[in-house]
mmCIF file of C-alpha atoms in Angstrom:
data_model
loop_
_atom_site.group_PDB
_atom_site.id
_atom_site.type_symbol
_atom_site.label_atom_id
_atom_site.label_comp_id
_atom_site.label_asym_id
_atom_site.label_seq_id
_atom_site.Cartn_x
_atom_site.Cartn_y
_atom_site.Cartn_z
ATOM 1 C CA UNK L 26 -144.812 -75.812 43.721
ATOM 2 C CA UNK L 27 -146.546 -74.972 40.401
ATOM 3 C CA UNK L 28 -146.737 -71.194 41.413
ATOM 4 C CA UNK L 29 -142.914 -71.157 42.036
ATOM 5 C CA UNK L 30 -142.253 -72.806 38.646
ATOM 6 C CA UNK L 31 -144.415 -70.274 37.010
ATOM 7 C CA UNK L 32 -142.425 -67.410 38.589
ATOM 8 C CA UNK L 33 -139.277 -68.878 37.421
ATOM 9 C CA UNK L 34 -140.614 -69.085 34.008
ATOM 10 C CA UNK L 35 -141.555 -65.463 33.954
ATOM 11 C CA UNK L 36 -138.197 -64.454 35.495
ATOM 12 C CA UNK L 37 -136.371 -66.339 32.708
ATOM 13 C CA UNK L 38 -138.477 -64.674 30.032
ATOM 14 C CA UNK L 39 -138.135 -61.302 31.395
ATOM 15 C CA UNK L 40 -134.204 -61.889 31.628
ATOM 16 C CA UNK L 41 -134.225 -62.876 27.920
ATOM 17 C CA UNK L 42 -136.307 -59.933 26.916
ATOM 18 C CA UNK L 43 -133.870 -57.522 28.653
ATOM 19 C CA UNK L 44 -130.989 -59.196 26.822
ATOM 20 C CA UNK L 45 -132.711 -58.995 23.535
ATOM 21 C CA UNK L 46 -133.636 -55.264 24.296
ATOM 22 C CA UNK L 47 -129.769 -54.715 25.007
ATOM 23 C CA UNK L 48 -128.875 -56.448 21.840
ATOM 24 C CA UNK L 49 -131.308 -54.159 19.813
ATOM 25 C CA UNK L 50 -129.887 -51.023 21.349
ATOM 26 C CA UNK L 51 -126.426 -52.191 20.447
ATOM 27 C CA UNK L 52 -127.612 -52.978 16.876
ATOM 28 C CA UNK L 53 -129.043 -49.568 16.693
ATOM 29 C CA UNK L 54 -125.627 -48.007 16.800
ATOM 30 C CA UNK L 55 -124.378 -49.820 13.733
ATOM 31 C CA UNK L 56 -126.832 -48.598 10.913
ATOM 32 C CA UNK L 57 -125.142 -45.228 10.810
ATOM 33 C CA UNK L 58 -121.785 -47.086 10.018
ATOM 34 C CA UNK L 59 -123.761 -49.492 7.599
ATOM 35 C CA UNK L 60 -125.570 -46.501 5.884
ATOM 36 C CA UNK L 61 -122.173 -45.362 4.402
ATOM 37 C CA UNK L 62 -121.856 -48.601 2.406
ATOM 38 C CA UNK L 63 -125.011 -48.511 0.154
ATOM 39 C CA UNK L 64 -123.595 -45.272 -1.413
ATOM 40 C CA UNK L 65 -120.530 -47.204 -2.512
ATOM 41 C CA UNK L 66 -122.631 -50.161 -3.658
ATOM 42 C CA UNK L 67 -125.016 -48.156 -5.608
ATOM 43 C CA UNK L 68 -122.196 -46.930 -7.975
ATOM 44 C CA UNK L 69 -121.766 -50.432 -9.198
ATOM 45 C CA UNK L 70 -124.900 -51.187 -10.963
ATOM 46 C CA UNK L 71 -124.594 -47.920 -12.991
ATOM 47 C CA UNK L 72 -121.026 -48.805 -13.910
ATOM 48 C CA UNK L 73 -122.117 -52.107 -15.285
ATOM 49 C CA UNK L 74 -124.927 -50.622 -17.187
ATOM 50 C CA UNK L 75 -122.458 -48.195 -18.725
ATOM 51 C CA UNK L 76 -120.068 -50.959 -19.577
ATOM 52 C CA UNK L 77 -122.677 -53.073 -21.290
ATOM 53 C CA UNK L 78 -124.217 -50.134 -23.200
ATOM 54 C CA UNK L 79 -120.885 -49.148 -24.416
ATOM 55 C CA UNK L 80 -120.119 -52.590 -25.870
ATOM 56 C CA UNK L 81 -116.928 -52.869 -23.947
ATOM 57 C CA UNK L 82 -116.394 -56.334 -22.500
#
């Protein structure tokens, strides 16, 4: 009885790991899209610094 329960436990863990693995591979497709955004975001701090140093509010 205990042996069967242990097998079920490992089967469940194995299924969860393969699900997580699938999610990770799906996430891996996204960084290429996400990587375009920091370029846009990186322009902002510079703009704020120029605005402050020129004294324009």
